């Protein structure tokens, strides 16, 4: 049995990961804005909620994020970028996880194997960008990849058995993606959760700071 912390536990992927962990006997602590008032974009909220946790947790899974914020849809062109939409994307998809990672050293066990996983997206890969568009979302996810990479380096100095990784879940059938599924292959949230947990269960400290897709394949930066 693992001790698991899931942030964004009421969302499509977060709730599915929580359910999958409970089904296999893990002890799950979940935090979300909807249920607990946990706002990952608010430093005071992050500090209040995470400081109240005792841990340690074998797995910390950050499942927060959004493709649309305050009605702003992904841009089709750089000409459509607005400062507010981009700032909102960074606040939720990059700065928020960075604030949480600031608590990683206390939340994870010092000597035992553990994983800190953050949901990213393949569109955050700079090397894999072939079609452009979605500038704000892409940029925020590229930023969180750098956050994870940097945090992994620092965490390894004190938590040598920990793995800090970014994860691409694939296209998942949730309200988050409903308008954007189109012809893209997609999977139900419960299947995505099983895929992601399989990656998490298989990762080692030697792979800390890496970016994996739902099948465990490394995604280029």
PDB file of C-alpha atoms in Angstrom:
ATOM      1  CA  UNK A   1       0.000   0.000   0.000  1.00  0.00           C
ATOM      2  CA  UNK A   2       1.245   3.449  -0.928  1.00  0.00           C
ATOM      3  CA  UNK A   3       0.515   6.797   0.651  1.00  0.00           C
ATOM      4  CA  UNK A   4      -0.637   9.020  -2.220  1.00  0.00           C
ATOM      5  CA  UNK A   5      -1.328  12.745  -2.506  1.00  0.00           C
ATOM      6  CA  UNK A   6      -3.312  13.933  -5.527  1.00  0.00           C
ATOM      7  CA  UNK A   7      -3.708  17.625  -6.279  1.00  0.00           C
ATOM      8  CA  UNK A   8      -6.599  18.396  -8.598  1.00  0.00           C
ATOM      9  CA  UNK A   9      -8.370  15.327  -7.258  1.00  0.00           C
ATOM     10  CA  UNK A  10     -11.838  16.344  -8.447  1.00  0.00           C
ATOM     11  CA  UNK A  11     -10.854  16.826 -12.100  1.00  0.00           C
ATOM     12  CA  UNK A  12     -11.255  14.282 -14.878  1.00  0.00           C
ATOM     13  CA  UNK A  13      -7.774  12.759 -14.678  1.00  0.00           C
ATOM     14  CA  UNK A  14      -7.198  13.492 -10.999  1.00  0.00           C
ATOM     15  CA  UNK A  15     -10.385  11.777  -9.875  1.00  0.00           C
ATOM     16  CA  UNK A  16      -9.646   8.768 -12.090  1.00  0.00           C
ATOM     17  CA  UNK A  17      -6.121   8.447 -10.676  1.00  0.00           C
ATOM     18  CA  UNK A  18      -7.526   8.738  -7.141  1.00  0.00           C
ATOM     19  CA  UNK A  19     -10.095   6.011  -7.856  1.00  0.00           C
ATOM     20  CA  UNK A  20      -7.475   3.724  -9.374  1.00  0.00           C
ATOM     21  CA  UNK A  21      -5.164   4.179  -6.392  1.00  0.00           C
ATOM     22  CA  UNK A  22      -7.942   3.468  -3.906  1.00  0.00           C
ATOM     23  CA  UNK A  23      -9.000   0.389  -5.882  1.00  0.00           C
ATOM     24  CA  UNK A  24      -5.562  -1.141  -5.453  1.00  0.00           C
ATOM     25  CA  UNK A  25      -5.492  -0.381  -1.743  1.00  0.00           C
ATOM     26  CA  UNK A  26      -3.508   2.846  -1.590  1.00  0.00           C
ATOM     27  CA  UNK A  27      -4.228   5.488   1.027  1.00  0.00           C
ATOM     28  CA  UNK A  28      -5.244   8.597  -0.930  1.00  0.00           C
ATOM     29  CA  UNK A  29      -5.281  12.217   0.191  1.00  0.00           C
ATOM     30  CA  UNK A  30      -6.930  14.482  -2.376  1.00  0.00           C
ATOM     31  CA  UNK A  31      -7.057  18.246  -2.662  1.00  0.00           C
ATOM     32  CA  UNK A  32      -9.001  20.300  -5.187  1.00  0.00           C
ATOM     33  CA  UNK A  33     -10.408  23.763  -5.588  1.00  0.00           C
ATOM     34  CA  UNK A  34     -13.975  22.502  -5.949  1.00  0.00           C
ATOM     35  CA  UNK A  35     -14.025  20.349  -2.820  1.00  0.00           C
ATOM     36  CA  UNK A  36     -11.340  21.764  -0.546  1.00  0.00           C
ATOM     37  CA  UNK A  37     -10.775  25.331  -1.724  1.00  0.00           C
ATOM     38  CA  UNK A  38      -7.228  24.423  -2.785  1.00  0.00           C
ATOM     39  CA  UNK A  39      -6.197  27.047  -5.346  1.00  0.00           C
ATOM     40  CA  UNK A  40      -2.873  26.163  -6.941  1.00  0.00           C
ATOM     41  CA  UNK A  41      -2.615  29.666  -8.414  1.00  0.00           C
ATOM     42  CA  UNK A  42      -2.750  31.274  -4.952  1.00  0.00           C
ATOM     43  CA  UNK A  43       0.517  31.034  -2.971  1.00  0.00           C
ATOM     44  CA  UNK A  44      -1.336  31.489   0.332  1.00  0.00           C
ATOM     45  CA  UNK A  45      -3.724  28.637  -0.489  1.00  0.00           C
ATOM     46  CA  UNK A  46      -0.869  26.339  -1.502  1.00  0.00           C
ATOM     47  CA  UNK A  47       1.029  27.152   1.685  1.00  0.00           C
ATOM     48  CA  UNK A  48      -2.008  26.701   3.914  1.00  0.00           C
ATOM     49  CA  UNK A  49      -3.121  23.355   2.501  1.00  0.00           C
ATOM     50  CA  UNK A  50       0.263  21.711   1.962  1.00  0.00           C
ATOM     51  CA  UNK A  51       1.704  22.840   5.284  1.00  0.00           C
ATOM     52  CA  UNK A  52      -1.216  21.116   7.016  1.00  0.00           C
ATOM     53  CA  UNK A  53      -0.239  17.729   5.546  1.00  0.00           C
ATOM     54  CA  UNK A  54       1.982  15.393   7.499  1.00  0.00           C
ATOM     55  CA  UNK A  55       3.051  12.819   4.914  1.00  0.00           C
ATOM     56  CA  UNK A  56       5.394  11.522   3.833  1.00  0.00           C
ATOM     57  CA  UNK A  57       3.846  10.472   0.529  1.00  0.00           C
ATOM     58  CA  UNK A  58       5.182   7.744  -1.743  1.00  0.00           C
ATOM     59  CA  UNK A  59       3.503   9.474  -4.675  1.00  0.00           C
ATOM     60  CA  UNK A  60       2.584  13.111  -5.171  1.00  0.00           C
ATOM     61  CA  UNK A  61       0.551  13.540  -8.356  1.00  0.00           C
ATOM     62  CA  UNK A  62      -0.196  17.056  -9.637  1.00  0.00           C
ATOM     63  CA  UNK A  63      -3.229  16.713 -11.907  1.00  0.00           C
ATOM     64  CA  UNK A  64      -4.250  20.365 -12.053  1.00  0.00           C
ATOM     65  CA  UNK A  65      -4.431  22.302 -15.320  1.00  0.00           C
ATOM     66  CA  UNK A  66      -6.724  23.732 -17.959  1.00  0.00           C
ATOM     67  CA  UNK A  67      -6.757  24.334 -21.676  1.00  0.00           C
ATOM     68  CA  UNK A  68      -9.305  27.143 -21.490  1.00  0.00           C
ATOM     69  CA  UNK A  69      -9.256  29.726 -18.708  1.00  0.00           C
ATOM     70  CA  UNK A  70     -11.860  32.470 -18.307  1.00  0.00           C
ATOM     71  CA  UNK A  71     -13.261  31.667 -21.748  1.00  0.00           C
ATOM     72  CA  UNK A  72      -9.961  32.186 -23.591  1.00  0.00           C
ATOM     73  CA  UNK A  73      -9.589  29.443 -26.201  1.00  0.00           C
ATOM     74  CA  UNK A  74      -6.223  28.201 -27.528  1.00  0.00           C
ATOM     75  CA  UNK A  75      -4.846  30.599 -30.108  1.00  0.00           C
ATOM     76  CA  UNK A  76      -4.630  29.598 -33.753  1.00  0.00           C
ATOM     77  CA  UNK A  77      -1.962  32.224 -34.420  1.00  0.00           C
ATOM     78  CA  UNK A  78       0.608  34.289 -32.546  1.00  0.00           C
ATOM     79  CA  UNK A  79      -1.452  37.319 -33.612  1.00  0.00           C
ATOM     80  CA  UNK A  80      -4.242  36.147 -31.325  1.00  0.00           C
ATOM     81  CA  UNK A  81      -2.166  36.124 -28.121  1.00  0.00           C
ATOM     82  CA  UNK A  82      -3.362  38.349 -25.307  1.00  0.00           C
ATOM     83  CA  UNK A  83      -1.316  39.175 -22.249  1.00  0.00           C
ATOM     84  CA  UNK A  84      -4.061  38.129 -19.838  1.00  0.00           C
ATOM     85  CA  UNK A  85      -4.687  34.750 -21.449  1.00  0.00           C
ATOM     86  CA  UNK A  86      -0.982  33.942 -21.440  1.00  0.00           C
ATOM     87  CA  UNK A  87      -0.535  35.057 -17.831  1.00  0.00           C
ATOM     88  CA  UNK A  88      -3.517  32.939 -16.781  1.00  0.00           C
ATOM     89  CA  UNK A  89      -2.030  29.886 -18.485  1.00  0.00           C
ATOM     90  CA  UNK A  90       1.311  30.383 -16.768  1.00  0.00           C
ATOM     91  CA  UNK A  91      -0.308  30.934 -13.372  1.00  0.00           C
ATOM     92  CA  UNK A  92      -2.228  27.654 -13.520  1.00  0.00           C
ATOM     93  CA  UNK A  93      -0.041  25.365 -15.612  1.00  0.00           C
ATOM     94  CA  UNK A  94       3.478  26.459 -14.627  1.00  0.00           C
ATOM     95  CA  UNK A  95       3.644  28.710 -11.559  1.00  0.00           C
ATOM     96  CA  UNK A  96       1.157  26.592  -9.594  1.00  0.00           C
ATOM     97  CA  UNK A  97       3.106  23.328  -9.956  1.00  0.00           C
ATOM     98  CA  UNK A  98       6.293  25.252  -9.127  1.00  0.00           C
ATOM     99  CA  UNK A  99       4.732  26.424  -5.855  1.00  0.00           C
ATOM    100  CA  UNK A 100       3.784  22.846  -5.030  1.00  0.00           C
ATOM    101  CA  UNK A 101       7.260  21.568  -5.884  1.00  0.00           C
ATOM    102  CA  UNK A 102       8.584  23.996  -3.316  1.00  0.00           C
ATOM    103  CA  UNK A 103       7.073  21.627  -0.724  1.00  0.00           C
ATOM    104  CA  UNK A 104       8.396  18.426  -2.336  1.00  0.00           C
ATOM    105  CA  UNK A 105      11.345  17.961   0.014  1.00  0.00           C
ATOM    106  CA  UNK A 106       9.015  17.859   3.007  1.00  0.00           C
ATOM    107  CA  UNK A 107       6.231  15.840   1.376  1.00  0.00           C
ATOM    108  CA  UNK A 108       8.430  12.998   0.099  1.00  0.00           C
ATOM    109  CA  UNK A 109      10.282  10.457   2.254  1.00  0.00           C
ATOM    110  CA  UNK A 110      13.928  11.232   2.707  1.00  0.00           C
ATOM    111  CA  UNK A 111      15.394   7.801   2.135  1.00  0.00           C
ATOM    112  CA  UNK A 112      12.737   5.612   0.490  1.00  0.00           C
ATOM    113  CA  UNK A 113      11.740   5.469  -3.175  1.00  0.00           C
ATOM    114  CA  UNK A 114       9.080   8.000  -4.167  1.00  0.00           C
ATOM    115  CA  UNK A 115       7.669   9.783  -7.214  1.00  0.00           C
ATOM    116  CA  UNK A 116       6.584  13.371  -7.747  1.00  0.00           C
ATOM    117  CA  UNK A 117       4.612  13.472 -11.015  1.00  0.00           C
ATOM    118  CA  UNK A 118       3.299  16.573 -12.761  1.00  0.00           C
ATOM    119  CA  UNK A 119       0.861  16.484 -15.669  1.00  0.00           C
ATOM    120  CA  UNK A 120       2.326  18.234 -18.680  1.00  0.00           C
ATOM    121  CA  UNK A 121       1.382  17.836 -22.362  1.00  0.00           C
ATOM    122  CA  UNK A 122       3.129  16.795 -25.543  1.00  0.00           C
ATOM    123  CA  UNK A 123       2.324  20.193 -27.024  1.00  0.00           C
ATOM    124  CA  UNK A 124       4.709  21.601 -24.425  1.00  0.00           C
ATOM    125  CA  UNK A 125       7.565  19.880 -26.246  1.00  0.00           C
ATOM    126  CA  UNK A 126       9.585  22.441 -28.200  1.00  0.00           C
ATOM    127  CA  UNK A 127      11.320  19.739 -30.237  1.00  0.00           C
ATOM    128  CA  UNK A 128       8.038  18.082 -31.185  1.00  0.00           C
ATOM    129  CA  UNK A 129       6.261  21.272 -32.295  1.00  0.00           C
ATOM    130  CA  UNK A 130       5.447  20.872 -35.991  1.00  0.00           C
ATOM    131  CA  UNK A 131       2.210  22.797 -36.511  1.00  0.00           C
ATOM    132  CA  UNK A 132       2.323  25.876 -34.259  1.00  0.00           C
ATOM    133  CA  UNK A 133      -0.732  27.387 -32.586  1.00  0.00           C
ATOM    134  CA  UNK A 134      -1.865  27.147 -28.961  1.00  0.00           C
ATOM    135  CA  UNK A 135       0.926  29.529 -28.012  1.00  0.00           C
ATOM    136  CA  UNK A 136      -0.046  30.310 -24.421  1.00  0.00           C
ATOM    137  CA  UNK A 137      -0.828  26.724 -23.452  1.00  0.00           C
ATOM    138  CA  UNK A 138       2.248  25.357 -25.228  1.00  0.00           C
ATOM    139  CA  UNK A 139       4.481  27.918 -23.554  1.00  0.00           C
ATOM    140  CA  UNK A 140       3.085  27.251 -20.078  1.00  0.00           C
ATOM    141  CA  UNK A 141       3.589  23.510 -20.485  1.00  0.00           C
ATOM    142  CA  UNK A 142       7.128  24.044 -21.807  1.00  0.00           C
ATOM    143  CA  UNK A 143       7.721  26.150 -18.711  1.00  0.00           C
ATOM    144  CA  UNK A 144       6.431  23.492 -16.321  1.00  0.00           C
ATOM    145  CA  UNK A 145       8.729  20.970 -18.009  1.00  0.00           C
ATOM    146  CA  UNK A 146      11.669  23.210 -17.118  1.00  0.00           C
ATOM    147  CA  UNK A 147      10.325  23.581 -13.582  1.00  0.00           C
ATOM    148  CA  UNK A 148      10.163  19.801 -13.180  1.00  0.00           C
ATOM    149  CA  UNK A 149      13.639  19.326 -14.651  1.00  0.00           C
ATOM    150  CA  UNK A 150      15.169  21.929 -12.354  1.00  0.00           C
ATOM    151  CA  UNK A 151      13.320  20.746  -9.254  1.00  0.00           C
ATOM    152  CA  UNK A 152      14.477  17.189  -9.966  1.00  0.00           C
ATOM    153  CA  UNK A 153      18.111  18.278  -9.900  1.00  0.00           C
ATOM    154  CA  UNK A 154      17.672  20.038  -6.567  1.00  0.00           C
ATOM    155  CA  UNK A 155      15.579  17.258  -5.033  1.00  0.00           C
ATOM    156  CA  UNK A 156      18.180  14.625  -5.917  1.00  0.00           C
ATOM    157  CA  UNK A 157      20.657  16.284  -3.559  1.00  0.00           C
ATOM    158  CA  UNK A 158      18.576  15.359  -0.513  1.00  0.00           C
ATOM    159  CA  UNK A 159      16.189  12.671  -1.804  1.00  0.00           C
ATOM    160  CA  UNK A 160      18.364  10.342  -3.825  1.00  0.00           C
ATOM    161  CA  UNK A 161      15.664   7.695  -4.186  1.00  0.00           C
ATOM    162  CA  UNK A 162      13.036  10.119  -5.531  1.00  0.00           C
ATOM    163  CA  UNK A 163      11.938  10.559  -9.139  1.00  0.00           C
ATOM    164  CA  UNK A 164      10.480  13.904 -10.206  1.00  0.00           C
ATOM    165  CA  UNK A 165       8.888  13.594 -13.641  1.00  0.00           C
ATOM    166  CA  UNK A 166       6.571  15.280 -16.147  1.00  0.00           C
ATOM    167  CA  UNK A 167       3.821  13.197 -17.755  1.00  0.00           C
ATOM    168  CA  UNK A 168       1.879  13.484 -21.002  1.00  0.00           C
ATOM    169  CA  UNK A 169      -1.436  11.663 -20.450  1.00  0.00           C
ATOM    170  CA  UNK A 170      -2.456  11.428 -24.085  1.00  0.00           C
ATOM    171  CA  UNK A 171      -5.807  12.736 -25.245  1.00  0.00           C
ATOM    172  CA  UNK A 172      -8.243  11.898 -22.479  1.00  0.00           C
ATOM    173  CA  UNK A 173     -12.025  12.030 -22.679  1.00  0.00           C
ATOM    174  CA  UNK A 174     -12.795  14.671 -20.052  1.00  0.00           C
ATOM    175  CA  UNK A 175     -14.644  18.010 -20.029  1.00  0.00           C
ATOM    176  CA  UNK A 176     -11.155  19.511 -20.366  1.00  0.00           C
ATOM    177  CA  UNK A 177     -10.778  18.144 -23.914  1.00  0.00           C
ATOM    178  CA  UNK A 178     -14.370  17.692 -25.047  1.00  0.00           C
ATOM    179  CA  UNK A 179     -14.304  20.501 -27.625  1.00  0.00           C
ATOM    180  CA  UNK A 180     -10.918  19.458 -29.009  1.00  0.00           C
ATOM    181  CA  UNK A 181     -11.129  15.708 -29.505  1.00  0.00           C
ATOM    182  CA  UNK A 182     -11.959  15.854 -33.208  1.00  0.00           C
ATOM    183  CA  UNK A 183     -10.339  12.920 -34.982  1.00  0.00           C
ATOM    184  CA  UNK A 184      -7.601  12.480 -32.391  1.00  0.00           C
ATOM    185  CA  UNK A 185      -7.438   9.037 -30.759  1.00  0.00           C
ATOM    186  CA  UNK A 186      -8.596   9.352 -27.160  1.00  0.00           C
ATOM    187  CA  UNK A 187      -9.133   7.167 -24.121  1.00  0.00           C
ATOM    188  CA  UNK A 188     -11.530   7.307 -21.153  1.00  0.00           C
ATOM    189  CA  UNK A 189     -10.171   8.860 -17.970  1.00  0.00           C
ATOM    190  CA  UNK A 190     -10.049   5.551 -16.096  1.00  0.00           C
ATOM    191  CA  UNK A 191      -7.900   3.988 -18.817  1.00  0.00           C
ATOM    192  CA  UNK A 192      -5.630   7.036 -18.853  1.00  0.00           C
ATOM    193  CA  UNK A 193      -5.234   6.737 -15.086  1.00  0.00           C
ATOM    194  CA  UNK A 194      -4.122   3.120 -15.372  1.00  0.00           C
ATOM    195  CA  UNK A 195      -1.641   4.076 -18.092  1.00  0.00           C
ATOM    196  CA  UNK A 196      -0.164   6.901 -16.030  1.00  0.00           C
ATOM    197  CA  UNK A 197       0.104   4.798 -12.885  1.00  0.00           C
ATOM    198  CA  UNK A 198       1.910   2.106 -14.858  1.00  0.00           C
ATOM    199  CA  UNK A 199       4.512   4.720 -15.839  1.00  0.00           C
ATOM    200  CA  UNK A 200       4.752   6.025 -12.275  1.00  0.00           C
ATOM    201  CA  UNK A 201       5.131   2.509 -10.868  1.00  0.00           C
ATOM    202  CA  UNK A 202       7.930   1.721 -13.301  1.00  0.00           C
ATOM    203  CA  UNK A 203      10.023   4.871 -12.975  1.00  0.00           C
ATOM    204  CA  UNK A 204      13.217   4.901 -10.892  1.00  0.00           C
ATOM    205  CA  UNK A 205      15.324   7.625  -9.345  1.00  0.00           C
ATOM    206  CA  UNK A 206      17.719   7.263 -12.269  1.00  0.00           C
ATOM    207  CA  UNK A 207      14.982   8.699 -14.511  1.00  0.00           C
ATOM    208  CA  UNK A 208      14.299  11.756 -12.394  1.00  0.00           C
ATOM    209  CA  UNK A 209      13.870  14.973 -14.337  1.00  0.00           C
ATOM    210  CA  UNK A 210      12.516  13.230 -17.435  1.00  0.00           C
ATOM    211  CA  UNK A 211       9.354  13.725 -19.511  1.00  0.00           C
ATOM    212  CA  UNK A 212       7.313  10.614 -20.368  1.00  0.00           C
ATOM    213  CA  UNK A 213       4.158   9.928 -22.316  1.00  0.00           C
ATOM    214  CA  UNK A 214       1.338   7.644 -21.158  1.00  0.00           C
ATOM    215  CA  UNK A 215       3.101   4.606 -22.631  1.00  0.00           C
ATOM    216  CA  UNK A 216       6.344   5.292 -20.786  1.00  0.00           C
ATOM    217  CA  UNK A 217       8.168   6.628 -23.855  1.00  0.00           C
ATOM    218  CA  UNK A 218      10.404   9.652 -23.378  1.00  0.00           C
ATOM    219  CA  UNK A 219       9.080  12.875 -24.918  1.00  0.00           C
ATOM    220  CA  UNK A 220      11.634  15.312 -26.404  1.00  0.00           C
ATOM    221  CA  UNK A 221      12.033  18.652 -24.667  1.00  0.00           C
TER     222      UNK A 221
END
